[in-house]
Short mmCIF file of C-alpha atoms and ligand atoms in Angstrom, two decimals:
data_model
loop_
_atom_site.label_atom_id
_atom_site.label_comp_id
_atom_site.label_asym_id
_atom_site.label_seq_id
_atom_site.Cartn_x
_atom_site.Cartn_y
_atom_site.Cartn_z
CA UNK A 1 117.62 128.06 93.62
CA UNK A 2 114.26 128.79 95.34
CA UNK A 3 113.17 127.69 98.76
CA UNK A 4 114.33 124.09 99.33
CA UNK A 5 112.07 122.28 101.77
CA UNK A 6 113.81 119.69 103.94
CA UNK A 7 113.14 116.26 102.41
CA UNK A 8 111.34 114.05 104.92
CA UNK A 9 112.51 110.47 104.11
CA UNK A 10 109.99 109.16 106.61
CA UNK A 11 107.11 110.32 104.46
CA UNK A 12 105.82 106.77 104.35
CA UNK A 13 106.67 106.20 108.01
CA UNK A 14 102.97 106.28 108.83
CA UNK A 15 102.25 103.62 106.23
CA UNK A 16 105.19 101.26 105.78
CA UNK A 17 108.44 101.88 107.65
CA UNK A 18 108.03 98.98 110.08
CA UNK A 19 106.37 95.61 109.66
CA UNK A 20 106.56 92.19 111.29
CA UNK A 21 105.41 90.21 108.26
CA UNK A 22 108.28 89.64 105.80
CA UNK A 23 112.04 89.94 106.23
CA UNK A 24 114.52 90.18 103.36
CA UNK A 25 118.32 90.17 103.63
CA UNK A 26 119.27 91.36 100.14
CA UNK A 27 122.99 90.70 100.58
CA UNK A 28 122.54 87.13 101.80
CA UNK A 29 119.53 86.32 99.63
CA UNK A 30 117.32 85.51 102.61
CA UNK A 31 113.49 85.73 102.57
CA UNK A 32 111.40 84.94 105.66
CA UNK A 33 107.61 85.06 106.04
CA UNK A 34 106.90 85.63 109.77
CA UNK A 35 110.36 84.17 110.53
CA UNK A 36 110.02 81.02 108.40
CA UNK A 37 112.51 80.61 105.48
CA UNK A 38 110.76 80.65 102.11
CA UNK A 39 112.57 77.40 101.20
CA UNK A 40 110.89 75.51 104.08
CA UNK A 41 107.46 77.04 103.46
CA UNK A 42 107.63 76.17 99.75
CA UNK A 43 108.55 72.58 100.58
CA UNK A 44 106.42 71.83 103.66
CA UNK A 45 103.28 74.00 103.37
CA UNK A 46 100.48 74.72 100.96
CA UNK A 47 99.42 78.20 99.88
CA UNK A 48 96.47 78.48 102.28
CA UNK A 49 98.73 77.54 105.20
CA UNK A 50 100.99 80.41 104.14
CA UNK A 51 97.94 82.69 103.86
CA UNK A 52 97.02 81.79 107.45
CA UNK A 53 100.62 82.49 108.52
CA UNK A 54 100.81 85.88 106.79
CA UNK A 55 97.41 86.94 108.14
CA UNK A 56 97.81 85.62 111.72
CA UNK A 57 101.55 85.47 112.37
CA UNK A 58 101.63 81.73 113.15
CA UNK A 59 101.29 78.53 111.11
CA UNK A 60 97.88 76.87 111.68
CA UNK A 61 97.41 73.60 113.55
CA UNK A 62 95.26 70.90 111.96
CA UNK A 63 91.93 72.22 113.22
CA UNK A 64 92.79 75.84 112.34
CA UNK A 65 93.86 74.83 108.85
CA UNK A 66 90.61 72.91 108.26
CA UNK A 67 88.51 75.85 109.45
CA UNK A 68 90.54 78.36 107.39
CA UNK A 69 90.25 76.22 104.25
CA UNK A 70 86.50 75.82 104.76
CA UNK A 71 86.00 79.56 105.23
CA UNK A 72 87.96 80.32 102.05
CA UNK A 73 86.03 77.64 100.14
CA UNK A 74 82.79 79.21 101.32
CA UNK A 75 83.63 82.53 99.65
CA UNK A 76 84.97 81.43 96.24
CA UNK A 77 81.88 82.38 94.22
CA UNK A 78 81.34 85.94 92.98
CA UNK A 79 78.02 87.80 92.74
CA UNK A 80 76.30 87.06 89.42
CA UNK A 81 76.11 90.82 88.77
CA UNK A 82 79.90 90.98 88.98
CA UNK A 83 80.12 88.40 86.19
CA UNK A 84 78.24 90.86 83.98
CA UNK A 85 80.92 93.48 84.68
CA UNK A 86 83.29 91.55 82.37
CA UNK A 87 81.02 92.00 79.35
CA UNK A 88 81.81 95.73 79.35
CA UNK A 89 85.41 94.98 78.37
CA UNK A 90 86.68 94.23 74.88
CA UNK A 91 87.55 90.55 74.59
CA UNK A 92 91.18 91.50 73.84
CA UNK A 93 91.55 93.68 76.95
CA UNK A 94 94.72 92.83 78.89
CA UNK A 95 93.72 90.64 81.86
CA UNK A 96 95.38 93.12 84.24
CA UNK A 97 93.09 95.91 83.00
CA UNK A 98 90.17 93.61 83.80
CA UNK A 99 91.59 92.65 87.21
CA UNK A 100 91.99 96.32 88.22
CA UNK A 101 88.36 96.97 87.29
CA UNK A 102 86.73 93.87 88.69
CA UNK A 103 88.60 93.80 92.02
CA UNK A 104 87.87 97.50 92.53
CA UNK A 105 84.21 96.78 91.68
CA UNK A 106 84.00 94.42 94.69
CA UNK A 107 83.65 97.66 96.70
CA UNK A 108 80.23 98.03 95.05
CA UNK A 109 79.05 94.65 96.36
CA UNK A 110 80.22 94.52 99.96
CA UNK A 111 79.12 97.67 101.74
CA UNK A 112 80.29 96.30 105.07
CA UNK A 113 83.86 96.56 103.75
CA UNK A 114 83.56 100.34 103.89
CA UNK A 115 83.67 100.22 107.69
CA UNK A 116 87.37 99.44 108.13
CA UNK A 117 87.22 100.23 111.84
CA UNK A 118 85.45 96.91 112.46
CA UNK A 119 87.98 94.05 112.80
CA UNK A 120 85.37 91.45 111.83
CA UNK A 121 84.60 93.34 108.60
CA UNK A 122 88.31 93.62 107.85
CA UNK A 123 88.76 89.88 108.33
CA UNK A 124 85.74 89.12 106.13
CA UNK A 125 87.14 91.34 103.36
CA UNK A 126 90.46 89.48 103.62
CA UNK A 127 88.73 86.11 103.27
CA UNK A 128 86.66 87.36 100.33
CA UNK A 129 89.79 88.57 98.54
CA UNK A 130 91.82 85.40 99.14
CA UNK A 131 88.85 83.26 98.09
CA UNK A 132 87.62 85.24 95.09
CA UNK A 133 90.86 86.21 93.38
CA UNK A 134 91.27 82.78 91.70
CA UNK A 135 87.66 82.97 90.47
CA UNK A 136 88.09 86.54 89.19
CA UNK A 137 91.45 85.69 87.59
CA UNK A 138 90.14 82.59 85.83
CA UNK A 139 87.08 84.54 84.65
CA UNK A 140 89.39 87.17 83.10
CA UNK A 141 91.08 84.37 81.15
CA UNK A 142 87.82 82.72 80.08
CA UNK A 143 86.40 86.07 78.97
CA UNK A 144 89.58 86.79 76.99
CA UNK A 145 89.35 83.50 75.07
CA UNK A 146 85.59 83.58 74.62
CA UNK A 147 84.82 80.50 76.72
CA UNK A 148 82.08 80.29 79.37
CA UNK A 149 82.98 81.00 82.98
CA UNK A 150 83.54 77.90 85.11
CA UNK A 151 82.20 77.98 88.65
CA UNK A 152 84.48 77.15 91.59
CA UNK A 153 84.29 73.63 93.03
CA UNK A 154 84.42 72.97 96.77
CA UNK A 155 85.84 69.46 96.36
CA UNK A 156 89.13 70.74 94.91
CA UNK A 157 92.00 72.41 96.77
CA UNK A 158 92.97 76.01 96.06
CA UNK A 159 95.38 75.41 93.16
CA UNK A 160 93.36 72.55 91.64
CA UNK A 161 90.20 74.69 91.79
CA UNK A 162 91.97 77.52 89.98
CA UNK A 163 93.27 75.18 87.27
CA UNK A 164 89.78 73.72 86.88
CA UNK A 165 88.24 77.20 86.48
CA UNK A 166 90.95 78.09 83.96
CA UNK A 167 90.98 74.97 81.79
CA UNK A 168 87.65 73.09 82.22
CA UNK A 169 84.96 73.52 79.56
CA UNK A 170 81.37 72.27 79.46
CA UNK A 171 82.42 70.08 76.52
CA UNK A 172 84.63 67.73 78.48
CA UNK A 173 85.74 66.87 81.99
CA UNK A 174 89.02 68.39 83.19
CA UNK A 175 90.98 66.74 86.00
CA UNK A 176 93.83 68.88 87.36
CA UNK A 177 97.14 67.00 87.38
CA UNK A 178 98.07 66.91 91.12
CA UNK A 179 101.81 67.32 90.41
CA UNK A 180 101.17 70.42 88.28
CA UNK A 181 98.65 71.77 90.81
CA UNK A 182 101.24 71.40 93.58
CA UNK A 183 103.76 73.26 91.40
CA UNK A 184 101.26 76.08 90.90
CA UNK A 185 100.55 76.12 94.65
CA UNK A 186 104.29 76.56 95.25
CA UNK A 187 104.45 79.39 92.70
CA UNK A 188 101.70 81.14 94.67
CA UNK A 189 103.69 80.71 97.91
CA UNK A 190 106.80 82.22 96.28
CA UNK A 191 104.82 85.31 95.22
CA UNK A 192 102.71 85.75 98.37
CA UNK A 193 104.55 88.66 99.98
CA UNK A 194 107.78 90.56 99.64
CA UNK A 195 108.14 93.36 102.21
CA UNK A 196 107.60 96.95 101.05
CA UNK A 197 107.84 96.56 97.26
CA UNK A 198 106.22 99.13 95.00
CA UNK A 199 102.76 97.56 94.86
CA UNK A 200 102.63 96.79 98.60
CA UNK A 201 103.64 100.37 99.35
CA UNK A 202 100.85 101.46 96.98
CA UNK A 203 98.31 99.37 98.89
CA UNK A 204 99.53 100.77 102.21
CA UNK A 205 99.51 104.36 100.99
CA UNK A 206 96.01 103.97 99.54
CA UNK A 207 94.88 102.26 102.75
CA UNK A 208 96.35 105.00 104.92
CA UNK A 209 93.60 107.33 103.69
CA UNK A 210 90.96 104.93 105.03
CA UNK A 211 89.92 103.65 101.59
CA UNK A 212 88.19 100.27 101.58
CA UNK A 213 90.39 97.16 101.09
CA UNK A 214 89.03 96.29 97.62
CA UNK A 215 89.93 99.76 96.31
CA UNK A 216 93.39 99.47 97.90
CA UNK A 217 94.07 96.06 96.35
CA UNK A 218 92.94 97.42 92.98
CA UNK A 219 95.56 100.19 93.36
CA UNK A 220 98.18 97.53 94.12
CA UNK A 221 97.21 95.60 90.98
CA UNK A 222 97.69 98.73 88.89
CA UNK A 223 101.20 99.20 90.27
CA UNK A 224 102.17 95.53 89.95
CA UNK A 225 101.31 95.61 86.22
CA UNK A 226 104.42 97.65 85.37
CA UNK A 227 107.21 95.75 83.49
CA UNK A 228 109.76 96.90 86.07
CA UNK A 229 107.70 95.09 88.74
CA UNK A 230 105.18 92.27 88.40
CA UNK A 231 104.92 92.67 84.64
CA UNK A 232 108.52 91.43 84.32
CA UNK A 233 107.47 87.77 84.09
CA UNK A 234 105.46 88.43 80.93
CA UNK A 235 108.23 90.71 79.61
CA UNK A 236 110.83 88.03 80.37
CA UNK A 237 109.05 85.33 78.38
CA UNK A 238 108.55 87.76 75.48
CA UNK A 239 112.26 88.61 75.70
CA UNK A 240 113.25 84.92 75.55
CA UNK A 241 110.93 84.37 72.55
CA UNK A 242 112.54 87.41 70.87
CA UNK A 243 116.09 86.18 71.56
CA UNK A 244 115.02 82.91 70.01
CA UNK A 245 118.24 80.93 70.36
CA UNK A 246 121.68 80.84 71.98
CA UNK A 247 123.33 82.57 69.02
CA UNK A 248 121.59 85.85 69.85
CA UNK A 249 122.23 85.91 73.61
CA UNK A 250 125.38 88.00 73.18
CA UNK A 251 123.48 90.65 71.25
CA UNK A 252 120.92 91.06 74.05
CA UNK A 253 123.53 91.03 76.82
CA UNK A 254 125.32 93.83 74.94
CA UNK A 255 122.07 95.79 74.64
CA UNK A 256 121.37 95.34 78.37
CA UNK A 257 124.80 96.81 79.13
CA UNK A 258 124.48 99.70 76.69
CA UNK A 259 123.71 102.89 78.61
CA UNK A 260 122.06 104.39 75.53
CA UNK A 261 119.75 101.42 75.07
CA UNK A 262 116.68 101.39 77.37
CA UNK A 263 116.58 97.57 77.10
CA UNK A 264 117.17 95.72 80.37
CA UNK A 265 117.33 92.00 80.93
CA UNK A 266 113.83 91.17 82.18
CA UNK A 267 113.90 88.90 85.21
CA UNK A 268 117.33 90.15 86.25
CA UNK A 269 118.26 92.60 88.99
CA UNK A 270 116.32 93.72 92.04
CA UNK A 271 115.84 96.78 94.21
CA UNK A 272 116.88 94.79 97.30
CA UNK A 273 118.65 91.54 96.41
CA UNK A 274 122.39 91.84 95.78
CA UNK A 275 122.55 88.06 95.70
CA UNK A 276 120.34 85.33 94.29
CA UNK A 277 116.64 86.00 94.86
CA UNK A 278 115.87 82.76 96.78
CA UNK A 279 112.57 82.58 94.93
CA UNK A 280 114.38 82.40 91.58
CA UNK A 281 116.26 79.29 92.73
CA UNK A 282 113.03 77.65 93.91
CA UNK A 283 111.28 78.69 90.70
CA UNK A 284 114.02 77.08 88.62
CA UNK A 285 113.58 73.85 90.58
CA UNK A 286 109.81 74.02 90.08
CA UNK A 287 110.42 74.55 86.39
CA UNK A 288 112.52 71.37 86.23
CA UNK A 289 109.79 69.41 88.06
CA UNK A 290 106.96 70.61 85.80
CA UNK A 291 108.93 70.07 82.58
CA UNK A 292 109.91 66.57 83.78
CA UNK A 293 106.28 65.76 84.64
CA UNK A 294 105.25 66.92 81.15
CA UNK A 295 108.17 65.19 79.42
CA UNK A 296 109.42 68.56 78.14
CA UNK A 297 113.04 68.14 79.26
CA UNK A 298 114.24 69.88 76.11
CA UNK A 299 111.98 72.88 76.42
CA UNK A 300 113.83 75.36 74.20
CA UNK A 301 113.00 78.47 76.27
CA UNK A 302 114.06 76.80 79.51
CA UNK A 303 117.38 75.77 77.97
CA UNK A 304 117.78 79.29 76.56
CA UNK A 305 117.05 80.82 79.99
CA UNK A 306 119.61 78.54 81.67
CA UNK A 307 122.22 79.57 79.06
CA UNK A 308 121.35 83.28 79.35
CA UNK A 309 121.59 83.08 83.16
CA UNK A 310 124.99 81.36 82.94
CA UNK A 311 126.42 83.92 80.48
CA UNK A 312 125.06 86.92 82.40
CA UNK A 313 126.35 85.64 85.74
CA UNK A 314 129.85 85.32 84.24
CA UNK A 315 129.75 88.84 82.74
CA UNK A 316 131.70 91.60 84.51
CA UNK A 317 128.84 94.12 84.12
CA UNK A 318 126.38 91.90 85.99
CA UNK A 319 128.93 90.72 88.53
CA UNK A 320 130.04 94.28 89.37
CA UNK A 321 126.44 95.41 89.79
CA UNK A 322 125.41 92.28 91.70
CA UNK A 323 122.62 91.54 89.24
CA UNK A 324 121.07 88.09 89.66
CA UNK A 325 117.93 86.39 88.36
CA UNK A 326 114.83 87.43 90.29
CA UNK A 327 111.50 85.71 90.90
CA UNK A 328 110.30 86.64 87.41
CA UNK A 329 113.12 85.01 85.45
CA UNK A 330 111.78 81.45 85.48
CA UNK A 331 108.18 82.00 86.50
CA UNK A 332 107.03 82.68 82.96
CA UNK A 333 108.58 79.48 81.60
CA UNK A 334 106.93 77.29 84.23
CA UNK A 335 103.56 79.01 83.85
CA UNK A 336 103.76 78.61 80.07
CA UNK A 337 104.43 74.88 80.61
CA UNK A 338 101.31 74.77 82.81
CA UNK A 339 99.31 76.05 79.83
CA UNK A 340 98.98 79.61 81.11
CA UNK A 341 99.40 82.31 78.41
CA UNK A 342 101.97 85.10 78.99
CA UNK A 343 99.21 87.71 79.19
CA UNK A 344 97.98 85.96 82.36
CA UNK A 345 101.33 85.75 84.21
CA UNK A 346 100.96 89.04 86.09
CA UNK A 347 97.34 88.22 86.87
CA UNK A 348 98.57 85.02 88.56
CA UNK A 349 101.17 87.13 90.41
CA UNK A 350 98.24 89.35 91.52
CA UNK A 351 96.27 86.32 92.72
CA UNK A 352 99.23 85.23 94.87
CA UNK A 353 100.27 88.67 96.15
CA UNK A 354 96.75 89.62 97.26
CA UNK A 355 97.26 87.82 100.56
CA UNK A 356 100.50 89.75 101.16
CA UNK A 357 98.85 93.03 100.29
CA UNK A 358 95.87 92.40 102.56
CA UNK A 359 98.09 91.19 105.42
CA UNK A 360 100.22 94.34 105.14
CA UNK A 361 97.09 96.52 104.86
CA UNK A 362 95.55 94.83 107.96
CA UNK A 363 98.81 95.28 109.90
CA UNK A 364 98.81 99.00 109.14
CA UNK A 365 95.10 99.58 109.76
CA UNK A 366 95.19 97.78 113.10
CA UNK A 367 98.05 100.01 114.30
CA UNK A 368 96.35 102.79 116.33
CA UNK A 369 99.32 105.03 115.58
CA UNK A 370 99.03 104.90 111.80
CA UNK A 371 98.28 108.13 109.99
CA UNK A 372 97.72 109.00 106.35
CA UNK A 373 100.91 108.76 104.31
CA UNK A 374 101.76 112.24 103.05
CA UNK A 375 104.92 112.33 100.90
CA UNK A 376 106.95 115.56 101.17
CA UNK A 377 109.29 116.76 98.41
CA UNK A 378 112.52 118.53 97.56
CA UNK A 379 111.10 121.60 95.78
CA UNK A 380 113.13 122.49 92.67
CA UNK A 381 110.65 124.79 90.90
CA UNK A 382 110.41 128.56 90.37
CA UNK A 383 110.81 130.97 93.26
CA UNK A 384 107.78 133.10 94.31
CA UNK A 385 106.83 135.62 91.59
CA UNK A 386 103.88 137.89 90.64
CA UNK A 387 101.35 137.31 87.85
CA UNK A 388 101.77 139.68 84.91
CA UNK A 389 98.42 140.56 83.18
CA UNK A 390 98.12 138.63 79.92
CA UNK A 391 98.08 141.79 77.83
CA UNK A 392 101.55 142.62 79.12
CA UNK A 393 103.06 139.17 78.80
CA UNK A 394 105.64 138.75 76.05
C1 SDX B 1 109.80 92.37 91.16
O1 SDX B 1 110.62 95.16 95.09
C2 SDX B 1 110.25 93.92 95.07
O2 SDX B 1 110.34 93.19 96.06
C3 SDX B 1 109.68 93.51 93.72
C4 SDX B 1 109.41 91.98 93.60
C5 SDX B 1 108.30 91.57 94.51
O3 SDX B 1 108.23 90.39 94.81
O4 SDX B 1 107.40 92.43 94.81
O5 SDX B 1 110.61 91.27 93.90
C6 SDX B 1 109.00 91.64 92.17
O6 SDX B 1 109.39 93.45 90.76
C7 SDX B 1 111.12 91.81 90.72
C8 SDX B 1 111.84 92.74 89.71
C9 SDX B 1 111.20 92.49 88.34
N1 SDX B 1 111.73 93.47 87.34
C10 SDX B 1 112.56 93.05 86.37
O7 SDX B 1 113.05 91.92 86.27
C11 SDX B 1 112.85 94.13 85.33
C12 SDX B 1 114.35 94.11 85.01
N2 SDX B 1 115.04 94.60 86.21
C13 SDX B 1 115.38 95.99 86.25
O8 SDX B 1 114.47 96.84 85.63
C14 SDX B 1 115.91 96.42 87.59
O9 SDX B 1 116.78 95.47 88.03
C15 SDX B 1 114.96 96.76 88.70
C16 SDX B 1 113.91 97.72 88.26
C17 SDX B 1 114.33 95.53 89.24
C18 SDX B 1 115.80 97.44 89.75
O10 SDX B 1 116.30 98.61 89.13
P1 SDX B 1 117.44 99.44 89.81
O11 SDX B 1 117.03 99.76 91.19
O12 SDX B 1 117.86 100.55 88.90
O13 SDX B 1 118.60 98.39 89.89
P2 SDX B 1 119.97 98.71 90.48
O14 SDX B 1 120.01 99.96 91.28
O15 SDX B 1 120.43 97.46 91.13
O16 SDX B 1 120.84 99.00 89.14
C19 SDX B 1 122.22 99.04 89.29
C20 SDX B 1 122.75 99.05 87.89
C21 SDX B 1 122.23 100.19 87.04
O17 SDX B 1 123.24 100.45 86.07
P3 SDX B 1 124.36 101.61 86.42
O18 SDX B 1 123.60 102.90 86.57
O19 SDX B 1 125.06 101.19 87.68
O20 SDX B 1 125.30 101.62 85.23
O21 SDX B 1 122.38 97.84 87.21
C22 SDX B 1 121.63 98.18 86.04
C23 SDX B 1 121.09 99.56 86.28
O22 SDX B 1 120.86 100.19 85.03
N3 SDX B 1 120.59 97.17 85.91
C24 SDX B 1 120.38 96.42 84.83
C25 SDX B 1 119.33 95.58 85.14
N4 SDX B 1 118.91 95.83 86.38
C26 SDX B 1 119.69 96.83 86.86
N5 SDX B 1 121.03 96.40 83.63
C27 SDX B 1 120.56 95.50 82.73
N6 SDX B 1 119.52 94.63 82.96
C28 SDX B 1 118.89 94.66 84.15
N7 SDX B 1 117.90 93.83 84.37
#
């Protein structure tokens, strides 16, 4: 049927076929950032240490960590004009719609970022993104709930500063709980990078045209928003709320297995993992810790999630297809316990993944061999034919 062009599977080869940043073994459930197991990084490092690692390939020593933290702290504020950008949105806009707009708008404030050939400019853009994403994310939340923006504070660490910007109000002092802040910091580590997933490939493809890093990250945010990708954490919590209690788990498992029903179990399955997503295990542990700290041992959604996971993992359909919980299955429950609304879950994912996106973008841009990604196709349309004048068309 018509001329079939040869399909070039390497169409992204110029943008994302090889990388030295993150390694996943889907069959064994292994995830390494620059060779370090995610389990060790989550336990022994903080998020900015992991940012240094992803950006530079090595963990920082004491002096490097101090300097890196100080540089990030020095870029946490946003231009006052950018704050006015929010007022153009409806208050009930989804935070991800705001994030796409505001992060893309950073291109309008930092003209030096347009010159991606300059390594110093590229590094500065990376620092600005890592530093400003918590501020931008918290501002999206504050705008959504009609509260005043809270400025970043240099005396707080990365996670504490974010919690302060999210939950402080001029009416009363807010002190971030260090245990909860550490849990949030670990959640950021678990989401920091994940090889060539859809949104990272989007950032690389956008970057391969020479677009500035803020525009590329904004493209990644748009892709991450989808419920099959980063939006799954919000969808998973909504699914658990809809299931309501154990008695209805069977009904939803049946729906997930029904070929004619588009419903899928949110937070289950993965394009790569054919085993437990190691992040899901760590997220479940973090969930336990946070609920214990808050005295919410009997959190009904957490107990429902544990029951749903158990039943699904014993079901032939899920076993045959090697479907396991992924990073999104528990992340919504723990974020909800931290006081974060479901509408903000993917925005928090964005805040964490920005370092992975910018590390992957930097890796590609600094490769002298990279070229613009240009997908080819398997053509299945009409064969060549002549135009018939409209008067003669039937
Ligand atoms: C993320 O790529 C990354 O690395 C992404 C991510 C990252 O960090 O960047 O890990 C983050 O996006 C995690 C995934 C979040 N999405 C969800 O939780 C949404 C629910 N999951 C599914 O939509 C699905 O599992 C996908 C989209 C994640 C993967 O879809 P695939 O590639 O179709 O899964 P598959 O090839 O393994 O499916 C095999 C079978 C199919 O059925 P059959 O055709 O064999 O009969 O399993 C079925 C699928 O229909 N299946 C599911 C299912 N996931 C797959 N059936 C019911 N519920 C599910 N969740």
